[in-house]
Short mmCIF file of C-alpha atoms and ligand atoms in Angstrom, two decimals:
data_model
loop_
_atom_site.label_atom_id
_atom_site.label_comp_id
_atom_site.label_asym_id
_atom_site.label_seq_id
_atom_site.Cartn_x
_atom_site.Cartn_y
_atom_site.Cartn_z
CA UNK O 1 -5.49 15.55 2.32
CA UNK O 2 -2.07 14.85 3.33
CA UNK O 3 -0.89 16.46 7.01
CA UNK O 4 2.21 18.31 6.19
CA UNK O 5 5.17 17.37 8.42
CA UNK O 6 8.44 18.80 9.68
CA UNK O 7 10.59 16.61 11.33
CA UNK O 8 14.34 18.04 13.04
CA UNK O 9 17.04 15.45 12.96
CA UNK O 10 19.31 16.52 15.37
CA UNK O 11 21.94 13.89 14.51
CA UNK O 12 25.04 13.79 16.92
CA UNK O 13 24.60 17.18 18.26
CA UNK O 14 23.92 18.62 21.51
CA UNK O 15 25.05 18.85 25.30
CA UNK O 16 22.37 18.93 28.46
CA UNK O 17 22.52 22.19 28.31
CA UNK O 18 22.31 22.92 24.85
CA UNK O 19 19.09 20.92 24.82
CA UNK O 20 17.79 22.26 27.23
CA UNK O 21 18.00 25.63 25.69
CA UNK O 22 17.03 24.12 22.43
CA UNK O 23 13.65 22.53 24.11
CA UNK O 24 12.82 26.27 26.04
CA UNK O 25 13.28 27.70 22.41
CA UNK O 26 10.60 25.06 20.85
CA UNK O 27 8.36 25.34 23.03
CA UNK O 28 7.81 29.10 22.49
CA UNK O 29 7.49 28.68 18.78
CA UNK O 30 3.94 29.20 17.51
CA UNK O 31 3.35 26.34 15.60
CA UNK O 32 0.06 25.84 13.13
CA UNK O 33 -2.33 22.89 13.60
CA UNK O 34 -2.33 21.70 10.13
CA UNK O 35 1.78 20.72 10.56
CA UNK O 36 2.85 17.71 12.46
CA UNK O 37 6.08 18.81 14.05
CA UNK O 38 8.61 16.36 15.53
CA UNK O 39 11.89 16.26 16.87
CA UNK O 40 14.61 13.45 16.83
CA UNK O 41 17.33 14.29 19.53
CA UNK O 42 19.94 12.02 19.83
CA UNK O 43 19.49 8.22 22.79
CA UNK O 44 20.86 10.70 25.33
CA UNK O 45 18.11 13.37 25.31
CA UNK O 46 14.81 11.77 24.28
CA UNK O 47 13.52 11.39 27.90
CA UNK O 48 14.92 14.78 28.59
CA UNK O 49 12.57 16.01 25.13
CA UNK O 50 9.76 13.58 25.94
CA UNK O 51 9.31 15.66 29.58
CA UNK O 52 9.77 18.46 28.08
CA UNK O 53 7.62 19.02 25.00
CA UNK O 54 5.08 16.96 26.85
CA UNK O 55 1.57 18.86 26.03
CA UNK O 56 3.14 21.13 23.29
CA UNK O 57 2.32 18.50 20.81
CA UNK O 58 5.91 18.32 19.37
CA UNK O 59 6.50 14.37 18.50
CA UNK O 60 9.74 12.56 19.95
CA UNK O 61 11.37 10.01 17.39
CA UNK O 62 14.76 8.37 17.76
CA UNK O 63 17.40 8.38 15.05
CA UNK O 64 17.93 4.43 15.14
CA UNK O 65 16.88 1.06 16.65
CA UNK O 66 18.09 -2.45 16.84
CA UNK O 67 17.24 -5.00 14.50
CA UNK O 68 15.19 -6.67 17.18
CA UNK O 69 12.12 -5.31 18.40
CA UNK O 70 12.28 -7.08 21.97
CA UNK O 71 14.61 -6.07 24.96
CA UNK O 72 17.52 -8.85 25.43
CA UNK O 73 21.04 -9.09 25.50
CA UNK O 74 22.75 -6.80 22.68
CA UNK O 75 24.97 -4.69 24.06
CA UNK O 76 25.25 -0.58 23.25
CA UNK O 77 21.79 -1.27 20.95
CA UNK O 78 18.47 0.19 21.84
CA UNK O 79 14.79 -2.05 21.32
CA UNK O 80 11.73 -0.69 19.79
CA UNK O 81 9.55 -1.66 22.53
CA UNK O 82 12.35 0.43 24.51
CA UNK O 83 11.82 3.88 21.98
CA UNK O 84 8.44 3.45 22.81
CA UNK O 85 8.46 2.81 26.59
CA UNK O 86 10.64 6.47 26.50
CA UNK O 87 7.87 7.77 24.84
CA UNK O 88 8.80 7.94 20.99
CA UNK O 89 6.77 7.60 18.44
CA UNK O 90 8.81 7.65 15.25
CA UNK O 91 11.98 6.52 14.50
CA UNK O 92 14.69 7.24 10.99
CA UNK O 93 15.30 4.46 9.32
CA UNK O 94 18.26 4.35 6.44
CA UNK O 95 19.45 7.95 6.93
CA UNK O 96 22.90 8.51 4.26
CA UNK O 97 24.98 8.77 7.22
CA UNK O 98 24.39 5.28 8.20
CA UNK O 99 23.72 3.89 5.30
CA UNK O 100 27.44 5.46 3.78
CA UNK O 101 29.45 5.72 7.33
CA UNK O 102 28.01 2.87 9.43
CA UNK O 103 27.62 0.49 6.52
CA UNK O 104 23.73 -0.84 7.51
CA UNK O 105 22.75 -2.49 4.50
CA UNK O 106 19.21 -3.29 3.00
CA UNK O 107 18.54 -6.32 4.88
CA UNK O 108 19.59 -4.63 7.78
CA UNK O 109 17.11 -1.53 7.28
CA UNK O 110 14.45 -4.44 6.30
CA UNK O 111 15.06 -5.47 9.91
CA UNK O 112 15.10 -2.24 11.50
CA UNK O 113 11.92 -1.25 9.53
CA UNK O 114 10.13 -4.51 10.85
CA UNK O 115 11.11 -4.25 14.34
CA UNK O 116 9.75 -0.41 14.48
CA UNK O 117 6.31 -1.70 13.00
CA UNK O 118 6.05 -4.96 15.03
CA UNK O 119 5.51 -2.14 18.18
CA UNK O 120 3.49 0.66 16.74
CA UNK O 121 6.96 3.42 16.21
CA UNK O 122 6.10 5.10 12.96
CA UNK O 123 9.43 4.66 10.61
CA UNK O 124 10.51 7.52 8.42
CA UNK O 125 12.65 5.70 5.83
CA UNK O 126 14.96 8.22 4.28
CA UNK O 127 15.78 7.56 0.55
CA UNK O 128 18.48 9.51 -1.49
CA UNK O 129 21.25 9.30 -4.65
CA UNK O 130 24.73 10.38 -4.12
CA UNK O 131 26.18 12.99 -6.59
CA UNK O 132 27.90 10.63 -8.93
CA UNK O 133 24.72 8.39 -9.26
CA UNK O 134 22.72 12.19 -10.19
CA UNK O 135 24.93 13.11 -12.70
CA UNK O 136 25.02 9.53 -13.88
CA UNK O 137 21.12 10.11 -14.24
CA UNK O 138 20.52 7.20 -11.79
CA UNK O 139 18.42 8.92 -9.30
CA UNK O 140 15.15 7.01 -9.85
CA UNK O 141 16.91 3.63 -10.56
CA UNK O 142 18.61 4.36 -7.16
CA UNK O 143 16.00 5.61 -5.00
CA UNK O 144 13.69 2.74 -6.69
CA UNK O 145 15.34 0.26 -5.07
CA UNK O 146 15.68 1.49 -1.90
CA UNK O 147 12.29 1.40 -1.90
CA UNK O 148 12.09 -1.97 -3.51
CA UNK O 149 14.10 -3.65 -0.50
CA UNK O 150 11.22 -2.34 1.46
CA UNK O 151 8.10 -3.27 -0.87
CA UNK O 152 10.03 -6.80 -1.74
CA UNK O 153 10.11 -7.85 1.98
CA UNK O 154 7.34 -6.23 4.00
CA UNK O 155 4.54 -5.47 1.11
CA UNK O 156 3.87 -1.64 -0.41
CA UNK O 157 1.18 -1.87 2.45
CA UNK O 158 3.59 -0.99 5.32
CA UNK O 159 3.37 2.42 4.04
CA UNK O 160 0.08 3.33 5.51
CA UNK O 161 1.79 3.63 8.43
CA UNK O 162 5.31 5.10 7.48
CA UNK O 163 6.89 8.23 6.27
CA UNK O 164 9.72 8.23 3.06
CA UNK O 165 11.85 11.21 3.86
CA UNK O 166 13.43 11.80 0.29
CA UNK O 167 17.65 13.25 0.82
CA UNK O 168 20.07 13.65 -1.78
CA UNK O 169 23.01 12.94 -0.46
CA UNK O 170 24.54 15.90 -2.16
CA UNK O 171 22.27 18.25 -0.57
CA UNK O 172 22.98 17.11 3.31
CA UNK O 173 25.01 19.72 5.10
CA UNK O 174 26.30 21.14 1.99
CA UNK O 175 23.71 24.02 1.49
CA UNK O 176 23.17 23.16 -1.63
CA UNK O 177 19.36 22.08 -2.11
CA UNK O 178 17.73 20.26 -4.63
CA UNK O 179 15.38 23.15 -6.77
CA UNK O 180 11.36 22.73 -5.80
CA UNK O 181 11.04 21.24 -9.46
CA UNK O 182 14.17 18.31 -8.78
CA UNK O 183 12.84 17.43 -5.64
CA UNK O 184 9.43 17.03 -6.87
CA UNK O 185 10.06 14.72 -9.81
CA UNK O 186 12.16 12.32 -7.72
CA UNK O 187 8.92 12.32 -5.29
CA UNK O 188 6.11 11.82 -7.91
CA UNK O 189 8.59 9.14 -9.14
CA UNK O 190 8.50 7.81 -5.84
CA UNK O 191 4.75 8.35 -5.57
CA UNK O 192 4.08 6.65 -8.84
CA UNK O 193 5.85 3.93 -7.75
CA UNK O 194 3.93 3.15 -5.07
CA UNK O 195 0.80 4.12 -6.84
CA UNK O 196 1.84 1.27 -9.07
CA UNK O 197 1.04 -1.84 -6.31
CA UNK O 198 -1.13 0.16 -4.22
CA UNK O 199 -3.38 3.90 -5.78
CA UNK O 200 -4.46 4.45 -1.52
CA UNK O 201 -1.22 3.44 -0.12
CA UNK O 202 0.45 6.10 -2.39
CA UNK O 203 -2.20 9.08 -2.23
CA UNK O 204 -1.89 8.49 1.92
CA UNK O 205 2.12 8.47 2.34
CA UNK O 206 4.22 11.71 3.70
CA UNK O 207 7.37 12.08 1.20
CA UNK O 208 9.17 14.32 3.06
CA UNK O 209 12.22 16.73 1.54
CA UNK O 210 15.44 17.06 3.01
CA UNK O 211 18.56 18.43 2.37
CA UNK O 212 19.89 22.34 3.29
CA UNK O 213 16.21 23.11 3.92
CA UNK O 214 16.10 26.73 5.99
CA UNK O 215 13.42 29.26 6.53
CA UNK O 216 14.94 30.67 3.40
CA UNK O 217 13.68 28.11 0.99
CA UNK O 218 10.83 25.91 2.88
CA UNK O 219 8.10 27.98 1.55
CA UNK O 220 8.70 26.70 -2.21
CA UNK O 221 9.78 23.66 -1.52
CA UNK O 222 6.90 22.86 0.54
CA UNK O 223 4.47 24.32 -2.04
CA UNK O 224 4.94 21.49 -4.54
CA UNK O 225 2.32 19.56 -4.94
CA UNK O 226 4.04 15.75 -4.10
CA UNK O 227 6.65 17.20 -1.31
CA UNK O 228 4.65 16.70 2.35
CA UNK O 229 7.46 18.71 4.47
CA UNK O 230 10.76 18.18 5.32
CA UNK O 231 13.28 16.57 7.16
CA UNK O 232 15.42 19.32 8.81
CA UNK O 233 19.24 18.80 9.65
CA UNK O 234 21.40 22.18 10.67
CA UNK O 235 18.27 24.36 10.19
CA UNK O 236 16.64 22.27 13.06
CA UNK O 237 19.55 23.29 16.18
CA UNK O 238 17.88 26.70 16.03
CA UNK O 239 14.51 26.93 17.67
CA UNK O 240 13.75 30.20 15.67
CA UNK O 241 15.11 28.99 11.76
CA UNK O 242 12.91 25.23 13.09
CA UNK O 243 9.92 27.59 14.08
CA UNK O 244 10.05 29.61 11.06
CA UNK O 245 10.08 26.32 8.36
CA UNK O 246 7.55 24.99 10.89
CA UNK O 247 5.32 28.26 9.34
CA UNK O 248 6.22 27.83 5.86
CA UNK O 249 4.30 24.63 6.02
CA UNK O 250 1.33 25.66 7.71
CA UNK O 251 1.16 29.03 5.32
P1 13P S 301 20.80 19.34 6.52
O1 13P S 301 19.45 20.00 6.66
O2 13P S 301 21.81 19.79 7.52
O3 13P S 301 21.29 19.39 5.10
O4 13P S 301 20.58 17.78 6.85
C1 13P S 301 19.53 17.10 6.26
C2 13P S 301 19.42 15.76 6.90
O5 13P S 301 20.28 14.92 6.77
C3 13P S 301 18.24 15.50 7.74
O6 13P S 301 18.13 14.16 8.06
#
């Protein structure tokens, strides 16, 4: 049996204070102990989430890393062995946003994906089509070979200890979601895939869903039988909505 889990990516959001309040509200959520719940704040606030959610069993990831897992001289980038010296233990790997607006290519995410293993963070490597490529019927070609750059260089094998967080790009932000029944078939695709190399490696991976997920919809999306949780964007600034998908996956 797969763990379910339901990871917030707070992207580039948040002051001190709002944090703060944000932190006070997740740690009064009652949270089931079948989900694994985490939380990815932005470099600023991870030691101030780290102290925080200490003891309420809410992870800490980051939402990026340098290519290089040791400390050394790269200015304005942030090591591995660094995340986990703050006390993360996961860390987003290929999200849209920087694949699309930062330009990190494949061998770049290879990199990143290495350099979070070589230390023990657990990457969640988020995989997605755009809207032209869907309606182009690409989605599977497209999402295949994301995963391909991964397989190719590191082995199907790094997956025993990684997450896939699958995102349309058309669904991020937009509030439009990807129906229980789309978002499943691009998973079992992605499961298949895997299953193809390696039948345990595939069985034992989290694909996570994301895209416009809110307390509103969790419950069926989380209900299929290849979709592990979700990755949470907007939903995930509100300790209450995060709380409430947080249920849907333990119900
Ligand atoms: P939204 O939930 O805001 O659509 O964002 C999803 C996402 O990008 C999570 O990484």
């Amino acid at each position: 049996m797969r763990r379910l889990m339901v990871a917030g990516n707070w992207k580039m959001h948040g002051t001190r204070s709002s944090v703060a309040e944000l932190l006070k509200g997740l740690k009064s959520q009652e949270f089931s102990a079948t989900v694994e719940v985490a939380v990815f704040p932005a470099f600023l606030h991870i030691s101030e989430a780290v102290e925080a959610l200490r003891g309420s069993g809410i992870a800490v990831g980051a939402q990026d890393l340098a290519t290089q897992s040791a400390p050394g001289a790269l200015t304005g980038e942030v090591a591995a062995s660094q995340l986990m010296d703050a006390g993360c233990s996961l860390v987003l790997i290929g999200h849209s946003e920087r694949r699309q607006v930062i330009g990190e290519d494949e061998s770049v995410l290879v990199a990143k994906f290495k350099a979070a293993q070589e230390v023990g963070l657990v990457p969640v490597l988020c995989v997605g089509e755009t809207l032209a490529e869907r309606e182009a019927e690409r989605t599977l070609e497209v999402v295949g070979s994301q995963l391909d750059s991964i397989i190719d260089a590191l082995g199907v094998e790094v997956f025993t200890r990684a997450v896939i967080a699958y995102e349309p790009v058309w669904a991020i932000g937009t509030g439009l979601t990807a129906t229980p029944e789309q978002a499943q078939d691009v998973h079992k695709a992605i499961r298949d895939k895997l299953a193809a190399r390696n039948a345990e490696v595939a069985q034992g991976v989290r694909l996570l869903y994301g895209g416009s997920v809110k307390a509103a919809n969790a419950a069926d999306l989380f209900r299929m039988p290849d979709i592990d949780g979700g990755l949470i964007g907007g939903a995930a600034l509100n300790a209450d909505e995060f709380g409430a998908i947080c249920r849907a996956a333990g119900s």
